[in-house]
Short mmCIF file of N, CA and C in Angstrom, two decimals:
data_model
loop_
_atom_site.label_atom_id
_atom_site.label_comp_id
_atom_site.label_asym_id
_atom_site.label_seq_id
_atom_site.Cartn_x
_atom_site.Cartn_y
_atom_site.Cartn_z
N UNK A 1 -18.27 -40.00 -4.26
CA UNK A 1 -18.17 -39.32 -3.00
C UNK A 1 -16.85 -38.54 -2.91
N UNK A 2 -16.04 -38.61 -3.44
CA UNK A 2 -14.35 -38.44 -3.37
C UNK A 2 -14.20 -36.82 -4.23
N UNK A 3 -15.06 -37.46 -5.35
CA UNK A 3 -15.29 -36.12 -6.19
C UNK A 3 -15.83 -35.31 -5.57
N UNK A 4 -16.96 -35.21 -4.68
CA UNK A 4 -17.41 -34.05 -3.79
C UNK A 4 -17.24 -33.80 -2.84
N UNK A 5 -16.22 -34.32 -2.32
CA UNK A 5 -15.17 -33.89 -1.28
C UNK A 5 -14.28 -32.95 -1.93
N UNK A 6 -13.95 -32.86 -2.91
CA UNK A 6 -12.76 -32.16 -3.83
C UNK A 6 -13.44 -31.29 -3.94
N UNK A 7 -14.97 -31.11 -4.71
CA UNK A 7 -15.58 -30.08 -5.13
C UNK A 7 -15.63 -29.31 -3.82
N UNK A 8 -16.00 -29.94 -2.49
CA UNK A 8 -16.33 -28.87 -1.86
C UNK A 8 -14.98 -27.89 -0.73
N UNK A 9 -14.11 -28.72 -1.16
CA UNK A 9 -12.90 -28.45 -0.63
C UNK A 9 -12.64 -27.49 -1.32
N UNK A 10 -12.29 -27.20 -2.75
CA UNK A 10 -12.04 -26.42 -3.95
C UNK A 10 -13.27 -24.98 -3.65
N UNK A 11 -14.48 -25.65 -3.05
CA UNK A 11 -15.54 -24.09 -3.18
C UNK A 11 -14.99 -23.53 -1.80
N UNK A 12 -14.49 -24.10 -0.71
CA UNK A 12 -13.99 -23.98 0.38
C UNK A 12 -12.55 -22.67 0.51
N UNK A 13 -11.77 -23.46 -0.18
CA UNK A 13 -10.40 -22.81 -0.64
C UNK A 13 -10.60 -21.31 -1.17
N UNK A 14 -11.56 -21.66 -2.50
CA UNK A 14 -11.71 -20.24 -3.24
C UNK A 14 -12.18 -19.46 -2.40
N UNK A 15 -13.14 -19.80 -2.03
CA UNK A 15 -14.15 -18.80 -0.51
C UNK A 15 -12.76 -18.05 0.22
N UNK A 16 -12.61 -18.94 1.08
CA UNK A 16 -11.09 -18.50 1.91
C UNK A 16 -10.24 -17.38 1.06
N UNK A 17 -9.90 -17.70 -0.45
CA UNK A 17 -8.90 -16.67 -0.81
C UNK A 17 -9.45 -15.51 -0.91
N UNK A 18 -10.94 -15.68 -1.29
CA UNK A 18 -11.55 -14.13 -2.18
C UNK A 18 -11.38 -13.58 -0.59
N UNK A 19 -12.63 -14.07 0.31
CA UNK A 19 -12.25 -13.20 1.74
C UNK A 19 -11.08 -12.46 2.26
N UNK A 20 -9.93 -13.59 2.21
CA UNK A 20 -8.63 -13.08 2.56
C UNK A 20 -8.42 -11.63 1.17
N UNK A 21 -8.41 -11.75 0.28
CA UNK A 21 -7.70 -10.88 -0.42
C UNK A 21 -8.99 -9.70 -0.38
N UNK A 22 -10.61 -9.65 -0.32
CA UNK A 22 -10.69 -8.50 0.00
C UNK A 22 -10.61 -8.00 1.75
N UNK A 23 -10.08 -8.42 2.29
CA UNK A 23 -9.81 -7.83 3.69
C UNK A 23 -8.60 -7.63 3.85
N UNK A 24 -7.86 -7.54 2.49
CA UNK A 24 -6.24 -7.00 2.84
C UNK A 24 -6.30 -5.64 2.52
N UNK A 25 -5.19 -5.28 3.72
CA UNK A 25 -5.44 -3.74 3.38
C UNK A 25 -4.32 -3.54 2.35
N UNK A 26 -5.26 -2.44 1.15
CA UNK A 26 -4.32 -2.33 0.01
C UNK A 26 -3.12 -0.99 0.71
N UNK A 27 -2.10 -1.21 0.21
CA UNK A 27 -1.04 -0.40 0.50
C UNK A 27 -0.64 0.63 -0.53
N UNK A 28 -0.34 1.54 -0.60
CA UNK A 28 0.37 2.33 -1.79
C UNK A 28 1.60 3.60 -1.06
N UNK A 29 2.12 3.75 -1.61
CA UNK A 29 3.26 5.03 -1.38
C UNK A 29 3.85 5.88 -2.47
N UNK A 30 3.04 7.26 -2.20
CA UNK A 30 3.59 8.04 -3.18
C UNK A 30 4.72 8.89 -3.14
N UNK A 31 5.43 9.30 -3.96
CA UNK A 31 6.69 9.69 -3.90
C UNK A 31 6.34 11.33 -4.41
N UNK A 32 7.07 12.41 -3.89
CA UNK A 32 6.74 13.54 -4.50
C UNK A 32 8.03 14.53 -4.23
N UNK A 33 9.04 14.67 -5.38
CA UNK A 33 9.81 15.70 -5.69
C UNK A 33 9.72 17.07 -6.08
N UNK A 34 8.18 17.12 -6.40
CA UNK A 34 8.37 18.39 -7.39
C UNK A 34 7.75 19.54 -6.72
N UNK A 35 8.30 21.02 -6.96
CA UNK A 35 7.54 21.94 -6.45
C UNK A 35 6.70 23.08 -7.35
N UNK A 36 6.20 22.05 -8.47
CA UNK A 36 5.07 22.53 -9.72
C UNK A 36 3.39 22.77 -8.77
N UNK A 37 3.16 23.26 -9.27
CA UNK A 37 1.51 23.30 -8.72
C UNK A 37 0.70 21.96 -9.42
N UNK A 38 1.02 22.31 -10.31
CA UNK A 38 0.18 21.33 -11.41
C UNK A 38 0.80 19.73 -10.94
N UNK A 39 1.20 19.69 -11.10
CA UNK A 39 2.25 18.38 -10.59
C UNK A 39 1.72 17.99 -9.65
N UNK A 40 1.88 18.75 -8.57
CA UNK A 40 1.75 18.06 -7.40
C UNK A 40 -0.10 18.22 -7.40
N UNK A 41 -0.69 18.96 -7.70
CA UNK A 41 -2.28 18.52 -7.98
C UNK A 41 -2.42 17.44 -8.83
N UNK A 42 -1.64 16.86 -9.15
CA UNK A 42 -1.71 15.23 -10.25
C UNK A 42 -1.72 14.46 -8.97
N UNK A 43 -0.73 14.29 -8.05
CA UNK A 43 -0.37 13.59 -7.41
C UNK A 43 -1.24 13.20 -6.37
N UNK A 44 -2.25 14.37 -5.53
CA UNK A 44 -2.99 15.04 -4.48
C UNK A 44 -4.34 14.26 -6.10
N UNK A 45 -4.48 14.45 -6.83
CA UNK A 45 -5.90 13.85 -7.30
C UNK A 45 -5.91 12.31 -7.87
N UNK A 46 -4.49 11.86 -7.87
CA UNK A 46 -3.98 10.33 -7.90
C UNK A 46 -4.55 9.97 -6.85
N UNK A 47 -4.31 10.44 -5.95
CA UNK A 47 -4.35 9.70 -4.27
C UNK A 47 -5.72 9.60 -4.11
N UNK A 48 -6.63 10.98 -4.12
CA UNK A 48 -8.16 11.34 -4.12
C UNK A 48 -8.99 9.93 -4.89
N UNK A 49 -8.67 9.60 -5.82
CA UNK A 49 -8.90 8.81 -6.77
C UNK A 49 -8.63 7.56 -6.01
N UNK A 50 -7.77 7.26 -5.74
CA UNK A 50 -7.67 6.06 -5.45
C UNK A 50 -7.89 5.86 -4.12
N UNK A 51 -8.18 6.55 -3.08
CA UNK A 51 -8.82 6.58 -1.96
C UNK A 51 -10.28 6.10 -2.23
N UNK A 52 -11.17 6.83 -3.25
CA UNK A 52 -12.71 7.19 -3.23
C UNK A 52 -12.78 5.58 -4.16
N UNK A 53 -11.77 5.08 -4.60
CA UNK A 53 -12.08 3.91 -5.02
C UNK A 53 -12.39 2.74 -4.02
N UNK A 54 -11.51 2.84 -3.24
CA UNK A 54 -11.32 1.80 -2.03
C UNK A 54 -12.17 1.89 -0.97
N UNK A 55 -12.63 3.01 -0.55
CA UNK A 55 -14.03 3.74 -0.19
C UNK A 55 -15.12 3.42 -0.39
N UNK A 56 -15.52 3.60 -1.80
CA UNK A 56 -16.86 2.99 -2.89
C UNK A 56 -16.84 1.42 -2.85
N UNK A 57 -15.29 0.92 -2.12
CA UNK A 57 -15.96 -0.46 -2.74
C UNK A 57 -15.39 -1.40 -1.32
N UNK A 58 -15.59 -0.24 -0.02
CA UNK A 58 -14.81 -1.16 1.38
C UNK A 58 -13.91 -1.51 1.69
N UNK A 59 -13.13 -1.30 1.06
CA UNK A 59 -11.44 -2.06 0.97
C UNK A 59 -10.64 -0.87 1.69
N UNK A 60 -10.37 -1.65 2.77
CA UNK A 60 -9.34 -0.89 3.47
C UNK A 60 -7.82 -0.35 3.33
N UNK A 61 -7.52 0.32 3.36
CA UNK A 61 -6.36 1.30 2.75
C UNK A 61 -5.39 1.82 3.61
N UNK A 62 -3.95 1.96 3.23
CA UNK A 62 -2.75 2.58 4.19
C UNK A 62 -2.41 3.51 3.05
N UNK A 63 -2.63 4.46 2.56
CA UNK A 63 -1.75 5.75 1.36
C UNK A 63 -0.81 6.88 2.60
N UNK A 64 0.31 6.62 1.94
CA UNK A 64 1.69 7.63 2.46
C UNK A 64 1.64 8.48 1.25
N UNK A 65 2.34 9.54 1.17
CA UNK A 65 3.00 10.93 0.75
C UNK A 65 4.15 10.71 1.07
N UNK A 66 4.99 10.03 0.50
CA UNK A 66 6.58 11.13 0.96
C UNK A 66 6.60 12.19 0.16
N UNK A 67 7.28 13.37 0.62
CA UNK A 67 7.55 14.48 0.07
C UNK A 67 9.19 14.52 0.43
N UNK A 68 9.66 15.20 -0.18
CA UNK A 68 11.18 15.47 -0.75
C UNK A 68 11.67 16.78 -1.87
N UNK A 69 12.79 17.30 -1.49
CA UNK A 69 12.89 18.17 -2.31
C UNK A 69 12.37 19.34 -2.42
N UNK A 70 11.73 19.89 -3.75
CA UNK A 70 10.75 21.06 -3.52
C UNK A 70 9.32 20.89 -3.41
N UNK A 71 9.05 19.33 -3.12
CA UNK A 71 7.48 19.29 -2.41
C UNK A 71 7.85 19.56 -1.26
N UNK A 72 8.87 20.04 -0.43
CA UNK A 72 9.04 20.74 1.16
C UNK A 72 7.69 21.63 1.26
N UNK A 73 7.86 22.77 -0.34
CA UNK A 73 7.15 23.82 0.10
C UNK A 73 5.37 23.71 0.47
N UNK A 74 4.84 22.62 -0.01
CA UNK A 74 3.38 22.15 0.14
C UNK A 74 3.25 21.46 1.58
N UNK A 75 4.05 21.34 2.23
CA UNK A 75 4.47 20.43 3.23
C UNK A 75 4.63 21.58 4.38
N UNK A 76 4.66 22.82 4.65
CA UNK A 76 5.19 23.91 5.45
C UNK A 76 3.59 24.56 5.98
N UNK A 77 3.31 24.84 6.72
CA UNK A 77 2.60 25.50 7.73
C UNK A 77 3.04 26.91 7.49
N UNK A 78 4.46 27.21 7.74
CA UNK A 78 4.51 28.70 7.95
C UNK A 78 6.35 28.86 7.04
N UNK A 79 5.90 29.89 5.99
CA UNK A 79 7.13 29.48 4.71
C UNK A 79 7.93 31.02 5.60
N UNK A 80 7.62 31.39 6.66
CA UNK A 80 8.73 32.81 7.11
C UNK A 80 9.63 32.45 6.86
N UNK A 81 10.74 33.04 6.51
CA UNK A 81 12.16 33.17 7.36
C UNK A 81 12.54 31.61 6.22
N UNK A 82 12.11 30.99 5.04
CA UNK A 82 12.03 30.39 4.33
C UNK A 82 12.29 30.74 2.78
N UNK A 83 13.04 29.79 2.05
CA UNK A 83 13.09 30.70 0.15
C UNK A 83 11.96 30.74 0.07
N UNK A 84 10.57 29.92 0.44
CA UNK A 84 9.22 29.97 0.18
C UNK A 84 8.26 30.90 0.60
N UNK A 85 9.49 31.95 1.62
CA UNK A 85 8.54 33.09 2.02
C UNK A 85 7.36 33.81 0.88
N UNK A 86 7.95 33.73 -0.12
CA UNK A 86 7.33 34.72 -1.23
C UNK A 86 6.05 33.59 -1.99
N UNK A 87 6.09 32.37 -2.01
CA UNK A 87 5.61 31.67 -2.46
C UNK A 87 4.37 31.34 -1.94
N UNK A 88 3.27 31.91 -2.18
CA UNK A 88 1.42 31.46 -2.16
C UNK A 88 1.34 30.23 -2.64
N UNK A 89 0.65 29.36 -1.62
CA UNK A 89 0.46 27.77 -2.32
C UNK A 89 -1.27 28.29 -2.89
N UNK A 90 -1.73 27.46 -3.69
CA UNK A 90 -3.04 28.23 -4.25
C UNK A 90 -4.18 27.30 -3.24
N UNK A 91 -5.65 27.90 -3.04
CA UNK A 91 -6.37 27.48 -2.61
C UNK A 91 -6.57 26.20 -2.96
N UNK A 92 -6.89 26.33 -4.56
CA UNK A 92 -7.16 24.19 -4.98
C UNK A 92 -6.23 23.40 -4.10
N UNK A 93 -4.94 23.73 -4.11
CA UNK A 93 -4.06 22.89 -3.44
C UNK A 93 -4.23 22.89 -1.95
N UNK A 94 -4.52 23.73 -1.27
CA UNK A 94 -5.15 24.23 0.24
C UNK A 94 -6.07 22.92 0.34
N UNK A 95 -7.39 23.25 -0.25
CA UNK A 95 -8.95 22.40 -0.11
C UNK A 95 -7.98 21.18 -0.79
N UNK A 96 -7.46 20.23 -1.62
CA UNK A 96 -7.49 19.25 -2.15
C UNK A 96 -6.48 18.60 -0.65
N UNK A 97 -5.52 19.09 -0.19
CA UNK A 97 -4.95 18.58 1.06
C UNK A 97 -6.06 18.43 2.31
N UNK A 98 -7.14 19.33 2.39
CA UNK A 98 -7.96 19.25 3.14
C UNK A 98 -8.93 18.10 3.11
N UNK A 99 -9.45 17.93 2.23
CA UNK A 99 -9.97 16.63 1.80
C UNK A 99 -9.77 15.93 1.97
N UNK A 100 -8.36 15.68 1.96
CA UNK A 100 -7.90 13.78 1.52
C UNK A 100 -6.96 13.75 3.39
N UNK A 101 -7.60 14.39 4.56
CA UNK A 101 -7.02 14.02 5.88
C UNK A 101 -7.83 13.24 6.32
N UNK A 102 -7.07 12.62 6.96
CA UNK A 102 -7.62 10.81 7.19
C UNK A 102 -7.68 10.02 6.13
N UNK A 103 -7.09 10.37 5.15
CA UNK A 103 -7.49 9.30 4.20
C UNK A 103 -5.81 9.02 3.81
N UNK A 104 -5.04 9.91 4.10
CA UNK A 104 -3.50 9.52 3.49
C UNK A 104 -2.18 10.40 4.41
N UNK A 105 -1.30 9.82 4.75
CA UNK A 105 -0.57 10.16 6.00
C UNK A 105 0.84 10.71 5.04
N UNK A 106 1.23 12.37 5.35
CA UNK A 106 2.14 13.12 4.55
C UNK A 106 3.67 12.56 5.68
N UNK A 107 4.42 12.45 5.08
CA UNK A 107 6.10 12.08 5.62
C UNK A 107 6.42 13.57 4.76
N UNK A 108 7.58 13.79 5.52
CA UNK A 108 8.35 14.82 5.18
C UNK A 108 10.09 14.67 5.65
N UNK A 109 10.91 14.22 3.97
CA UNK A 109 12.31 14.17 4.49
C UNK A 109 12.91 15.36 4.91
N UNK A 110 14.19 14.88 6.74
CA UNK A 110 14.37 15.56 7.09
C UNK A 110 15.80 15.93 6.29
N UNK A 111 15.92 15.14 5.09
CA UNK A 111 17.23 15.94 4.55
C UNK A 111 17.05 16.89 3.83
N UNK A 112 16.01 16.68 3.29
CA UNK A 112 15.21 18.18 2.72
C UNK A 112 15.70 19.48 3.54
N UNK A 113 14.78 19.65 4.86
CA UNK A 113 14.69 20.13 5.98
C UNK A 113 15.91 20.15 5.88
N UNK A 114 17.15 19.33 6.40
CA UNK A 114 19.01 20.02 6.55
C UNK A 114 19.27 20.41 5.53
N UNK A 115 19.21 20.34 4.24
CA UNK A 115 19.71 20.73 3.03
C UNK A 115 19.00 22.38 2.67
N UNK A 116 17.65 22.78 3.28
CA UNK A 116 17.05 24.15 3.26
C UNK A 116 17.21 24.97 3.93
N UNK A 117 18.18 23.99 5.18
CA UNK A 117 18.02 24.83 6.31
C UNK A 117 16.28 25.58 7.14
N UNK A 118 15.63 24.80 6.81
CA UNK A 118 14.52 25.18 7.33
C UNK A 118 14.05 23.92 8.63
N UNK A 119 13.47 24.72 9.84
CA UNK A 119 12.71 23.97 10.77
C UNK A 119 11.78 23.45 10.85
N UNK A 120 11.75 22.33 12.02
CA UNK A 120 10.92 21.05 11.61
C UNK A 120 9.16 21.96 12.15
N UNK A 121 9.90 22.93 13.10
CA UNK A 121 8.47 23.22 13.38
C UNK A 121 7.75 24.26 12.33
N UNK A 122 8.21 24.15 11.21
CA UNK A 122 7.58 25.06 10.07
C UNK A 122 6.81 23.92 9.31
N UNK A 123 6.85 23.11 9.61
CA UNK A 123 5.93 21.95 8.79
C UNK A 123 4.30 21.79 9.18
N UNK A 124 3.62 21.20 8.43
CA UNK A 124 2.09 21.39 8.92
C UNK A 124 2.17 20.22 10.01
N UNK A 125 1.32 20.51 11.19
CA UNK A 125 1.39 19.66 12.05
C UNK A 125 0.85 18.07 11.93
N UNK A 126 -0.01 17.69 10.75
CA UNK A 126 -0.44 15.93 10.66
C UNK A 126 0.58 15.93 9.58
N UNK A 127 1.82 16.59 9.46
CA UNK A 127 3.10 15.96 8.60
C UNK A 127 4.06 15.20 9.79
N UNK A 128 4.27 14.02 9.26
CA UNK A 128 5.50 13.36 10.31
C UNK A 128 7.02 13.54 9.40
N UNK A 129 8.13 14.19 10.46
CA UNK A 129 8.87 14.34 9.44
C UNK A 129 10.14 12.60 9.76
N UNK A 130 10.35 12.23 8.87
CA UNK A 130 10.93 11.42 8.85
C UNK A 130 12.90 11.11 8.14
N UNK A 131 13.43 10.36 8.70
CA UNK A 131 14.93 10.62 8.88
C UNK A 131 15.69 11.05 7.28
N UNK A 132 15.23 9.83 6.14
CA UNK A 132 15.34 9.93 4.71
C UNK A 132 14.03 9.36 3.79
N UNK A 133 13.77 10.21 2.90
CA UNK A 133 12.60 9.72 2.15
C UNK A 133 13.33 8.40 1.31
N UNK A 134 14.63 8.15 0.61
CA UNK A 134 14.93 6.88 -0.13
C UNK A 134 14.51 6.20 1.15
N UNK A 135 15.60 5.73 2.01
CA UNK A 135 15.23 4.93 2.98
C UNK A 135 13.72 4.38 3.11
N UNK A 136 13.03 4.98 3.67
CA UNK A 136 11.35 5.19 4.31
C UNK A 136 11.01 4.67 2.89
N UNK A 137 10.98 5.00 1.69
CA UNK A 137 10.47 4.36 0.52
C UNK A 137 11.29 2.54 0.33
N UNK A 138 12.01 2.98 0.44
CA UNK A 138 12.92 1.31 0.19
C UNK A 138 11.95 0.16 0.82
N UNK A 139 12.44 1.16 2.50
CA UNK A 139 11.34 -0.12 3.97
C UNK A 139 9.64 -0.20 3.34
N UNK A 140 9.25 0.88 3.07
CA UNK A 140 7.65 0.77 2.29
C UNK A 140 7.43 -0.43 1.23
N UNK A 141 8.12 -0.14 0.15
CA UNK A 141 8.58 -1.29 -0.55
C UNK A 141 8.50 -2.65 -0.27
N UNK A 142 9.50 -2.48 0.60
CA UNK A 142 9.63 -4.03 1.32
C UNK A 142 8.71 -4.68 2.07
N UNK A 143 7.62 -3.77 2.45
CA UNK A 143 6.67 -4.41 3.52
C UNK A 143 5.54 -4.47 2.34
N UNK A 144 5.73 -4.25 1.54
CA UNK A 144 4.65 -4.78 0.96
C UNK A 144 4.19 -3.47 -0.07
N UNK A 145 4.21 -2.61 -0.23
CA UNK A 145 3.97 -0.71 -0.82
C UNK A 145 3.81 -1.03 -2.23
N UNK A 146 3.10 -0.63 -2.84
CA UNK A 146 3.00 0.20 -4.15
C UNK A 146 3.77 1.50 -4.07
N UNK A 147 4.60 1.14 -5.28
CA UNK A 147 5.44 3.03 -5.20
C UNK A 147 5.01 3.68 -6.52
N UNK A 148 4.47 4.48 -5.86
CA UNK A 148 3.88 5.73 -7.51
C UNK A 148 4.31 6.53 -7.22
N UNK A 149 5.08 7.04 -8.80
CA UNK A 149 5.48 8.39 -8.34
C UNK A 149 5.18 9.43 -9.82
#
């Protein structure tokens, strides 16, 4: 009798963990410096990817973007009065940001922004701009984040 108290305690337990661990929401945070096309379409089909995974299989999801640096320019609404004035972001990159809304929340450092001298209201509007991308990555980290970069 003792033994199947154990057994069913043990089928009990496992039950409990699998549940718990698929109803955690998976976390990730991507990091993005670069202002390559190609690059940053790695990054934008990393995310795609690993969204449509978690998607396909129910698992609930938190994916960040920080952007930093010269990912500013993918990050801008309106490049006027900007070094990016001259700079066309290409359609793939247009539609692949279009896609993946609601599915992954863009940060935008504002030291970027002081260091370009460019305004916050030149940013696309579902960008939150935030105080420092190290920082904001560190706290991500700490709460629990996957950092890909």
């Amino acid at each position: 009798m003792t033994e199947m108290k154990y057994l069913l305690l043990s089928a009990l337990f496992s039950t409990a963990l699998f549940c718990a661990d698929s109803a955690t929401t998976k976390k990730a945070v991507f990091g993005c410096k670069t202002g390559e096309v190609k690059a940053f379409e790695r990054i934008l089909d990393s995310i795609r990817h690993l969204t449509s995974y978690y998607d396909k299989n129910g698992q609930k999801y938190d994916v960040v973007l920080i952007a930093q640096s010269e990912c500013v320019k993918f990050m801008l609404d309106n490049t006027d009065g900007t070094e990016y004035a001259k700079v066309e972001i290409p359609m793939d990159v247009e539609l692949k940001l279009e896609k993946l809304k609601g599915k992954v929340r863009y940060e935008q450092c504002a030291v970027t922004l002081d260091r370009k001298g460019i305004p916050v209201s030149k940013i696309r509007k579902n960008v939150v701009v935030i105080p420092s991308a190290t920082v904001s990555t560190v706290d991500y980290q700490l709460a629990g984040y996957a950092f890909i970069y």
